Coordinates of C-alpha atoms in Angstrom, one line a residue:
X156 CA -59.3 -65.0 -48.5
X157 CA -57.1 -61.8 -48.9
X158 CA -59.2 -60.7 -52.2
X159 CA -62.2 -61.1 -49.4
X160 CA -60.3 -59.0 -47.1
X161 CA -59.6 -56.3 -49.5
X162 CA -63.4 -56.2 -50.6
X163 CA -64.7 -55.6 -47.2
X164 CA -62.2 -53.2 -46.7
X165 CA -63.5 -51.6 -49.7
X166 CA -67.0 -51.5 -48.9
X167 CA -66.6 -49.8 -45.5
X168 CA -64.2 -47.1 -46.5
X169 CA -67.1 -46.4 -49.2
X170 CA -69.5 -46.6 -46.4
X171 CA -67.2 -44.0 -43.6
X172 CA -67.3 -41.9 -47.2
X173 CA -70.8 -41.8 -47.4
X174 CA -71.3 -41.2 -43.7
X175 CA -68.7 -38.5 -43.8
X176 CA -70.8 -36.7 -47.0
X177 CA -73.6 -36.6 -44.7
X178 CA -72.1 -35.2 -41.4
X179 CA -70.9 -32.4 -44.1
X180 CA -74.5 -31.8 -44.7
X181 CA -75.6 -32.4 -40.9
X182 CA -73.0 -30.1 -39.8
X183 CA -73.4 -27.2 -41.8
X184 CA -70.0 -27.8 -44.2
X185 CA -68.0 -28.5 -41.4
X186 CA -64.3 -28.4 -43.1
X187 CA -62.5 -31.6 -41.0
X188 CA -65.7 -33.3 -42.0
X189 CA -64.8 -32.5 -45.8
X190 CA -61.4 -33.3 -45.3
X191 CA -62.2 -37.0 -43.9
X192 CA -64.8 -37.9 -46.7
X193 CA -62.2 -36.5 -49.4
X194 CA -59.6 -39.1 -47.3
X195 CA -62.3 -42.0 -47.3
X196 CA -62.9 -41.5 -51.2
X197 CA -59.1 -41.5 -51.9
X198 CA -59.0 -44.8 -49.8
X199 CA -61.7 -46.2 -51.8
X200 CA -60.2 -45.8 -55.0
X201 CA -56.9 -46.7 -53.8
X202 CA -58.5 -50.0 -52.2
X203 CA -60.1 -50.6 -55.4
X204 CA -57.0 -50.2 -57.8
X205 CA -55.2 -52.7 -55.3
X206 CA -57.9 -55.3 -56.2
X207 CA -58.3 -54.7 -59.6
X208 CA -54.6 -55.5 -59.7
X209 CA -54.7 -58.4 -57.8
X210 CA -57.5 -59.7 -60.1
X211 CA -56.2 -59.2 -63.2
X212 CA -52.3 -59.7 -62.5
X213 CA -51.3 -62.2 -59.9
X214 CA -48.5 -60.3 -58.0
X215 CA -45.3 -62.2 -57.9
X216 CA -45.5 -61.3 -54.1
X217 CA -48.8 -62.2 -52.5
X218 CA -49.6 -59.9 -50.1
X219 CA -49.2 -60.1 -46.2
X220 CA -52.3 -61.8 -44.7
X221 CA -52.0 -59.4 -41.2
X222 CA -51.6 -56.4 -43.2
X223 CA -54.9 -56.6 -45.0
X224 CA -56.6 -58.0 -41.3
X225 CA -55.4 -54.7 -39.6
X226 CA -56.2 -52.8 -42.7
X227 CA -60.3 -54.1 -42.7
X228 CA -60.1 -53.9 -38.6
X229 CA -59.4 -50.1 -39.2
X230 CA -61.9 -49.5 -41.7
X231 CA -64.6 -51.1 -39.7
X232 CA -63.2 -48.9 -36.4
X233 CA -63.3 -46.0 -38.6
X234 CA -67.3 -46.9 -39.8
X235 CA -68.1 -47.3 -36.0
X236 CA -66.8 -43.9 -35.5
X237 CA -68.4 -42.1 -37.9
X238 CA -71.8 -43.7 -37.6
X239 CA -71.7 -43.0 -33.8
X240 CA -70.7 -39.4 -34.0
X241 CA -73.4 -39.2 -36.8
X242 CA -76.7 -38.6 -34.6
X243 CA -74.4 -37.1 -31.4
X244 CA -73.6 -34.1 -34.0
X245 CA -77.1 -34.5 -35.6
X246 CA -78.7 -33.6 -32.5
X247 CA -75.7 -30.6 -31.3
X248 CA -76.6 -29.6 -34.6
X249 CA -80.9 -29.0 -33.7
X250 CA -79.9 -27.9 -30.2
X251 CA -77.7 -25.1 -32.0
X252 CA -80.7 -24.3 -34.7
X253 CA -83.2 -24.2 -31.5
X254 CA -81.1 -21.9 -29.7
X255 CA -80.5 -20.0 -32.7
X256 CA -84.4 -19.3 -33.2
X257 CA -85.1 -18.9 -29.3
X258 CA -82.6 -16.1 -29.8
X259 CA -83.9 -14.7 -32.9
X260 CA -87.9 -14.9 -31.0
X261 CA -86.7 -13.5 -27.8
X262 CA -84.4 -10.2 -29.8
X263 CA -88.0 -10.1 -31.9
X264 CA -90.0 -9.4 -28.8
X265 CA -87.5 -7.2 -26.9
X266 CA -87.7 -5.2 -30.2
X267 CA -91.0 -5.2 -30.1
X268 CA -92.0 -4.2 -26.5
X269 CA -92.5 -0.8 -25.1
X270 CA -89.7 -1.4 -22.5
X271 CA -85.6 -0.9 -22.7
X272 CA -83.5 -3.9 -23.4
X273 CA -79.9 -4.1 -22.9
X274 CA -76.9 -6.3 -22.1
X275 CA -73.8 -5.5 -21.2
X276 CA -70.7 -7.2 -20.9
X277 CA -67.9 -6.8 -17.6
X278 CA -66.3 -3.5 -19.2
X279 CA -69.2 -1.8 -20.2
X280 CA -70.0 -2.8 -24.0
X281 CA -72.7 -3.2 -25.6
X282 CA -73.4 -6.2 -26.9
X283 CA -77.8 -5.9 -27.7
X284 CA -80.1 -3.4 -27.2
X285 CA -83.5 -3.2 -28.7
X286 CA -85.2 -1.3 -31.0
X287 CA -87.2 0.8 -28.3
X288 CA -83.7 2.1 -26.9
X289 CA -82.7 3.5 -30.2
X290 CA -86.2 5.0 -31.1
X291 CA -86.0 6.8 -27.6
X292 CA -82.8 8.2 -27.7
X293 CA -82.5 8.7 -31.6
X294 CA -78.8 7.0 -32.0
X295 CA -79.0 3.8 -34.3
X296 CA -77.6 0.5 -33.5
X297 CA -74.4 0.8 -35.6
X298 CA -73.4 3.9 -33.1
X299 CA -74.5 1.9 -29.9
X300 CA -73.7 -1.9 -30.5
X301 CA -70.3 -2.1 -29.7
X302 CA -69.8 1.0 -27.7
X303 CA -69.6 1.9 -24.3
X304 CA -72.7 2.4 -22.4
X305 CA -71.4 4.9 -19.6
X306 CA -69.6 6.9 -22.2
X307 CA -72.7 7.2 -24.5
X308 CA -75.7 7.5 -22.5
X309 CA -74.7 8.2 -18.7
X310 CA -74.9 12.0 -18.3
X311 CA -71.2 13.3 -17.6
X312 CA -72.3 14.5 -13.6
X313 CA -73.5 11.6 -12.9
X314 CA -70.7 8.6 -14.9
X315 CA -68.3 8.0 -12.5
X316 CA -71.2 7.2 -9.9
X317 CA -72.8 4.8 -12.4
X318 CA -69.2 2.8 -13.5
X319 CA -68.5 2.4 -10.1
X320 CA -72.1 0.5 -8.9
X321 CA -71.6 -1.3 -11.6
X322 CA -68.4 -2.5 -11.1
X323 CA -69.0 -3.3 -7.5
X324 CA -72.0 -5.1 -8.1
X325 CA -70.3 -7.3 -10.7
X326 CA -67.4 -7.8 -8.3
X327 CA -69.9 -8.8 -5.7
X328 CA -71.9 -10.8 -8.2
X329 CA -74.5 -9.5 -7.6
X330 CA -76.7 -6.8 -9.0
X331 CA -79.5 -4.7 -7.6
X332 CA -83.4 -6.1 -8.7
X333 CA -84.7 -2.5 -9.1
X334 CA -82.5 0.7 -9.8
X335 CA -83.4 4.3 -11.7
X336 CA -80.5 6.4 -13.0
X337 CA -80.7 9.4 -15.6
X338 CA -80.1 8.4 -19.7
X339 CA -79.1 10.9 -22.3
X340 CA -80.9 11.1 -25.7
X341 CA -78.9 11.4 -29.1
X342 CA -79.9 15.3 -28.4
X343 CA -78.8 15.7 -24.9
X344 CA -82.4 15.5 -23.3
X345 CA -82.3 13.9 -20.3
X346 CA -84.4 11.0 -19.7
X347 CA -85.5 8.9 -16.2
X348 CA -85.5 5.2 -16.6
X349 CA -86.6 2.7 -14.1
X350 CA -84.6 -0.2 -14.2
X351 CA -84.7 -3.8 -13.6
X352 CA -81.5 -6.3 -13.5
X353 CA -80.3 -9.6 -14.5
X354 CA -76.6 -11.0 -13.5
X355 CA -75.0 -13.0 -16.8
X356 CA -73.1 -15.8 -16.3
X357 CA -70.7 -18.3 -18.6
X358 CA -71.1 -21.9 -18.2
X359 CA -68.6 -22.0 -15.3
X360 CA -71.0 -19.5 -13.6
X361 CA -68.4 -16.6 -14.1
X362 CA -69.8 -13.1 -14.3
X363 CA -69.9 -11.6 -17.7
X364 CA -72.1 -9.1 -17.6
X365 CA -75.1 -7.8 -17.1
X366 CA -78.7 -8.0 -18.5
X367 CA -81.6 -4.6 -17.9
X368 CA -84.9 -4.0 -18.9
X369 CA -85.6 -0.1 -18.6
X370 CA -89.0 1.6 -18.7
X371 CA -89.2 5.6 -19.3
X372 CA -90.3 7.3 -16.2
X373 CA -89.6 10.5 -16.6
X374 CA -93.4 11.4 -17.7
X375 CA -94.9 9.7 -14.6
X376 CA -92.4 11.5 -12.2
X377 CA -93.5 14.7 -13.6
X378 CA -97.3 13.3 -13.3
X379 CA -96.2 12.3 -9.9
X380 CA -94.4 15.4 -9.0
X381 CA -97.1 18.0 -9.9
X382 CA -99.6 15.0 -7.9
X383 CA -97.6 16.4 -4.7
X384 CA -97.5 19.6 -5.6
X385 CA -101.2 20.3 -5.9
X386 CA -101.6 17.8 -2.6
X387 CA -99.1 20.4 -0.7
X388 CA -101.5 23.2 -2.3
X389 CA -104.7 21.7 -1.1
X390 CA -103.0 21.0 2.1
X391 CA -102.4 24.3 2.5
X392 CA -105.8 25.3 1.5
X393 CA -107.5 22.8 4.0
X394 CA -105.3 24.5 6.5
X395 CA -106.3 28.0 5.6
X396 CA -109.9 26.6 5.4
X397 CA -109.8 25.1 9.2
X398 CA -108.1 28.3 10.4
X399 CA -110.8 30.2 8.9
X400 CA -113.0 27.7 10.6
X401 CA -112.0 28.2 13.5
X402 CA -112.0 31.9 13.3
X403 CA -115.9 31.3 12.6
X404 CA -116.4 29.3 15.2
X405 CA -115.5 31.5 17.5
X406 CA -117.6 34.3 16.1
X407 CA -120.0 31.8 16.4
X408 CA -119.5 31.8 19.9
X409 CA -119.3 35.4 20.0
X410 CA -123.0 35.3 18.5
X411 CA -124.3 33.2 20.7
X412 CA -123.2 34.6 23.6
X413 CA -124.1 38.5 22.3
X414 CA -127.9 37.2 21.9
X415 CA -127.6 35.6 25.7
X416 CA -126.4 39.0 27.2
X417 CA -127.6 41.8 24.7
X418 CA -131.0 40.5 23.4
X419 CA -132.1 39.2 26.9
X420 CA -131.5 43.2 28.5
X421 CA -134.3 44.2 26.6
X422 CA -136.9 41.8 26.8
X423 CA -136.5 42.0 30.5
X424 CA -137.0 45.4 30.5
X425 CA -139.9 44.8 28.3
X426 CA -141.4 42.6 30.5
X427 CA -140.4 44.7 33.9
X428 CA -142.2 47.4 32.3
X429 CA -145.4 45.7 31.5
X430 CA -145.4 44.2 34.8
X431 CA -144.8 48.0 36.3
X432 CA -147.7 49.7 34.2
X433 CA -150.5 46.5 35.1
X434 CA -148.8 46.6 39.1
X435 CA -149.6 50.8 39.1
X436 CA -152.0 52.1 36.9
X437 CA -154.7 49.6 38.5
X438 CA -157.1 51.5 36.5
X439 CA -156.1 51.0 32.9
X440 CA -159.4 49.4 31.2
X441 CA -159.4 46.0 29.8
X442 CA -157.8 47.0 26.3
X443 CA -154.8 48.1 27.5
X444 CA -154.5 45.2 30.0
X445 CA -155.1 42.8 26.8
X446 CA -152.0 44.3 25.0
X447 CA -149.9 44.4 28.2
X448 CA -150.7 40.7 28.1
X449 CA -149.4 40.5 24.4
X450 CA -146.3 42.5 25.2
X451 CA -145.9 40.1 28.2
X452 CA -146.3 36.5 26.1
X453 CA -144.0 38.4 22.9
X454 CA -140.9 38.6 25.1
X455 CA -141.8 35.3 27.0
X456 CA -141.9 34.0 23.7
X457 CA -139.0 36.3 22.6
X458 CA -136.9 34.5 25.1
X459 CA -137.8 30.9 24.3
X460 CA -136.6 31.6 20.9
X461 CA -133.2 33.0 22.2
X462 CA -133.4 29.7 24.2
X463 CA -133.9 27.7 21.9
X464 CA -131.3 28.9 19.0
X465 CA -128.6 28.4 22.2
X466 CA -129.5 25.2 22.2
X467 CA -129.2 25.0 18.8
X468 CA -125.5 26.7 18.2
X469 CA -124.9 24.0 21.4
X470 CA -125.5 21.3 19.3
X471 CA -123.4 22.4 16.1
X472 CA -120.4 23.2 18.5
X473 CA -121.2 20.0 20.9
X474 CA -117.6 17.9 20.7
X475 CA -119.3 14.5 21.0
X476 CA -117.9 11.5 22.7
X477 CA -119.9 8.5 21.5
X478 CA -120.7 5.7 23.9
X479 CA -123.4 3.1 23.8
X480 CA -126.5 4.5 25.1
X481 CA -129.4 2.4 26.7
X482 CA -132.4 4.0 24.1
X483 CA -135.0 2.6 26.4
X484 CA -133.9 4.1 29.8
X485 CA -132.9 7.3 28.0
X486 CA -137.5 7.9 27.2
X487 CA -138.4 6.6 30.3
X488 CA -136.4 9.3 32.1
X489 CA -138.3 12.1 29.7
X490 CA -141.5 10.5 29.9
X491 CA -141.0 10.7 33.8
X492 CA -139.9 14.5 33.6
X493 CA -142.6 15.4 31.4
X494 CA -145.7 13.4 33.9
X495 CA -144.2 15.6 36.6
X496 CA -144.5 18.7 34.8
X497 CA -147.9 18.4 33.6
X498 CA -149.2 15.9 36.7
X499 CA -152.9 16.5 35.6
X500 CA -151.9 14.6 32.2
X501 CA -152.7 10.8 31.3
X502 CA -150.5 10.1 28.9
X503 CA -150.0 5.7 28.1
X504 CA -146.4 5.4 27.0
X505 CA -145.2 1.8 25.5
X506 CA -140.9 1.3 25.1
X507 CA -139.5 -1.2 23.6
X508 CA -137.1 -3.3 25.8
X509 CA -133.6 -3.1 25.0
X510 CA -133.2 -0.2 23.0
X511 CA -129.7 0.8 22.2
X512 CA -127.2 2.4 20.3
X513 CA -123.6 4.3 19.7
X514 CA -123.8 7.9 20.1
X515 CA -123.5 10.7 22.3
X516 CA -125.3 10.7 25.3
X517 CA -125.5 14.3 25.8
X518 CA -126.9 14.9 22.0
X519 CA -129.0 12.2 21.7
X520 CA -130.9 13.3 25.2
X521 CA -131.6 16.4 23.3
X522 CA -132.9 14.4 19.9
X523 CA -135.2 12.0 22.5
X524 CA -136.5 14.6 24.5
X525 CA -137.3 17.0 21.4
X526 CA -139.4 14.1 19.8
X527 CA -140.5 12.7 23.1
X528 CA -141.8 16.5 24.1
X529 CA -143.2 16.9 20.7
X530 CA -145.5 14.0 21.3
X531 CA -146.7 14.9 24.4
X532 CA -147.7 18.3 23.4
X533 CA -149.5 17.0 19.9
X534 CA -151.6 14.5 22.6
X535 CA -152.8 17.3 25.0
X536 CA -156.1 17.1 23.0
X537 CA -156.5 13.0 23.0
X538 CA -157.9 11.8 26.3
X539 CA -156.8 8.6 25.2
X540 CA -153.1 9.5 24.4
X541 CA -150.9 7.1 23.6
X542 CA -147.2 7.7 22.9
X543 CA -144.9 4.6 21.7
X544 CA -140.9 4.5 21.7
X545 CA -139.8 1.4 19.9
X546 CA -137.3 0.1 16.4
X547 CA -137.7 -2.0 13.5
X548 CA -135.7 -3.2 11.2
X549 CA -135.8 -2.5 7.4
X550 CA -133.0 -3.4 5.0
X551 CA -130.6 -4.9 7.7
X552 CA -130.7 -1.7 9.3
X553 CA -132.3 -0.7 12.7
X554 CA -134.4 2.1 12.8
X555 CA -135.8 3.5 16.0
X556 CA -139.0 5.7 15.9
X557 CA -141.1 7.6 18.6
X558 CA -145.4 7.2 17.7
X559 CA -148.1 9.2 19.3
X560 CA -151.6 9.3 18.4
X561 CA -152.0 13.3 18.4
X562 CA -153.1 15.5 16.0
X563 CA -150.7 14.4 13.2
X564 CA -150.0 16.0 10.0
X565 CA -150.3 16.2 6.4
X566 CA -147.7 14.3 4.7
X567 CA -147.7 17.6 1.9
X568 CA -145.6 19.1 5.1
X569 CA -143.0 16.3 5.7
X570 CA -140.2 17.6 3.4
X571 CA -140.7 20.8 5.4
X572 CA -141.0 20.2 9.0
X573 CA -137.2 19.9 9.8
X574 CA -136.2 23.7 8.6
X575 CA -135.4 25.9 11.2
X576 CA -138.5 28.4 12.3
X577 CA -141.2 26.1 10.3
X578 CA -144.2 25.7 12.1
X579 CA -147.1 23.7 11.0
X580 CA -149.7 25.2 14.1
X581 CA -150.2 29.0 15.0
X582 CA -149.2 29.6 18.6
X583 CA -152.5 29.7 20.1
X584 CA -152.7 26.3 19.2
X585 CA -149.4 24.9 20.2
X586 CA -146.8 26.3 21.5
X587 CA -143.2 26.0 19.9
X588 CA -140.3 27.7 18.3
X589 CA -139.7 26.2 15.4
X590 CA -136.3 25.0 16.4
X591 CA -137.0 21.6 17.6
X592 CA -137.3 19.3 14.7
X593 CA -134.4 21.4 13.0
X594 CA -132.2 20.6 16.0
X595 CA -133.1 16.7 16.2
X596 CA -132.3 16.3 12.3
X597 CA -128.6 18.2 12.6
X598 CA -128.2 15.8 16.1
X599 CA -129.2 12.8 13.9
X600 CA -127.0 13.7 10.9
X601 CA -123.8 14.6 12.9
X602 CA -124.0 10.6 13.9
X603 CA -124.4 9.6 10.7
X604 CA -128.3 8.7 10.3
X605 CA -131.5 9.7 8.8
X606 CA -134.3 11.1 10.6
X607 CA -137.5 11.8 8.8
X608 CA -141.6 11.8 9.6
X609 CA -145.1 10.2 8.7
X610 CA -148.7 11.3 9.5
X611 CA -152.1 11.9 9.4
X612 CA -154.5 14.4 10.4
X613 CA -156.1 13.6 13.2
X614 CA -154.8 10.0 13.7
X615 CA -151.0 9.9 14.5
X616 CA -147.2 10.9 13.7
X617 CA -144.3 8.4 14.1
X618 CA -141.1 10.0 13.6
X619 CA -138.3 7.8 12.5
X620 CA -134.8 7.8 13.1
X621 CA -131.1 5.7 12.6
X622 CA -128.0 5.7 14.8
X623 CA -125.9 4.5 12.8
X624 CA -122.7 5.8 14.0
X625 CA -120.7 9.7 15.2
X626 CA -119.2 11.9 12.8
X627 CA -116.1 14.3 14.1
X628 CA -117.4 17.5 15.5
X629 CA -117.7 19.9 12.1
X630 CA -119.0 23.3 13.4
X631 CA -121.5 25.4 11.8
X632 CA -120.1 28.7 9.8
X633 CA -121.9 31.8 11.4
X634 CA -123.0 32.5 7.7
X635 CA -124.8 29.4 7.2
X636 CA -126.2 29.3 11.1
X637 CA -127.9 33.1 10.5
X638 CA -128.6 32.5 6.9
X639 CA -131.0 29.6 7.8
X640 CA -132.3 31.7 10.9
X641 CA -132.7 34.7 8.4
X642 CA -134.6 32.1 6.1
X643 CA -137.1 31.8 8.7
X644 CA -138.3 35.2 8.3
X645 CA -142.0 35.5 7.3
X646 CA -142.6 32.6 6.7
X647 CA -145.9 30.6 8.8
X648 CA -144.6 27.3 10.0
X649 CA -143.2 23.9 10.8
X650 CA -144.2 21.6 13.6
X651 CA -142.7 21.4 16.5
X652 CA -140.1 22.3 18.5
X653 CA -139.8 23.5 22.2

């Protein structure tokens, strides 16, 4: 029986030795497991010798059964302990390998990113930095890792404050998520870095340092500063231009006063002297009276042109106040005034109900009045005259129109109709200044809209316009205003106007 116990103990110790040898491989050659494997092999050798002597030479004093049973139990427990630790140590080894591999991948990723990555301990010593920091600053890894971050990278004039903030944040247990500060390159050049910071803690939760990812924003800040400088310069230019426009507006007002007063005075003198000659020189012949009539009509026309110019200037300077406008009621009022002024005319009028828009009532009234006066004037030769005011929808947009069945016009001239002093008819056919439609165009454009015309000679004309919304008042520059008038010198033509 003792022989069997010793043999079983020998087998168990051999198994323990084999498991210990396996753990040497699993743990990467740990010294403790190497000693344990050697001890197990020595015990196997000792038990083998004891078993051999017992088998070949019977002892004079037989081994105690109790001692051998205890040895067997110890061997059994030893095998159980080694076998139980083996999978646990294997998992630990796998976890360590995974951690090392993850760390290797992370370091590789940080090295290849275009951002700075740095890790500091609680004293400010650099425990890790990536290649981008080294490439950016010109330092080598051997010069940086293990050294003090603040002594190496923070400018002397900022170092004390940065160190104090770092210590204060570590003591408070929280780093600011975002921060900015300058660092110095090996050459002494400064870079501005924007940081994203994270606190590092050990397994017990104790703060052991910080990790920061940084971006070099030196060039970006330079560009932003340049943009701010350009914006400041632009604002200054805008202010200067605004002042010039204000001065130009005052000049325009002075021009209007000059037109109103200085030009009217000689016109009144011309008209007055013509009337005196007509009254006092009763013996003048028919030819002289004809020429006097032409002088008087020219003076009246010049006065009308001055009135039209003043109206156009007032439209350009008018400070608009948008509100909801009832275009149906406004059109009815204008046509009523026209009927009162020309009671001999019989004109049928069709106005759609409920025509509304948002705009300045003064400006819109001027535009609508010009369009309706044109329609009234150019239907004078039609005994069945008809004027229509309505709206239609095109591409989701409301389009208003004024239509008449008067003399119409050739579409070849449609693009010229809204110019200043442009007329399509001679004065002996239809009176007018050629400014009315130019005024309409400027008013509609002030409201962000469009105006256009369609016509057919001898049959009809229709003027369409939109009123999407009112724009701020932008007074015209006098040079622009005068050039548009000068452009009319010697030019025949356009319709309408007053």
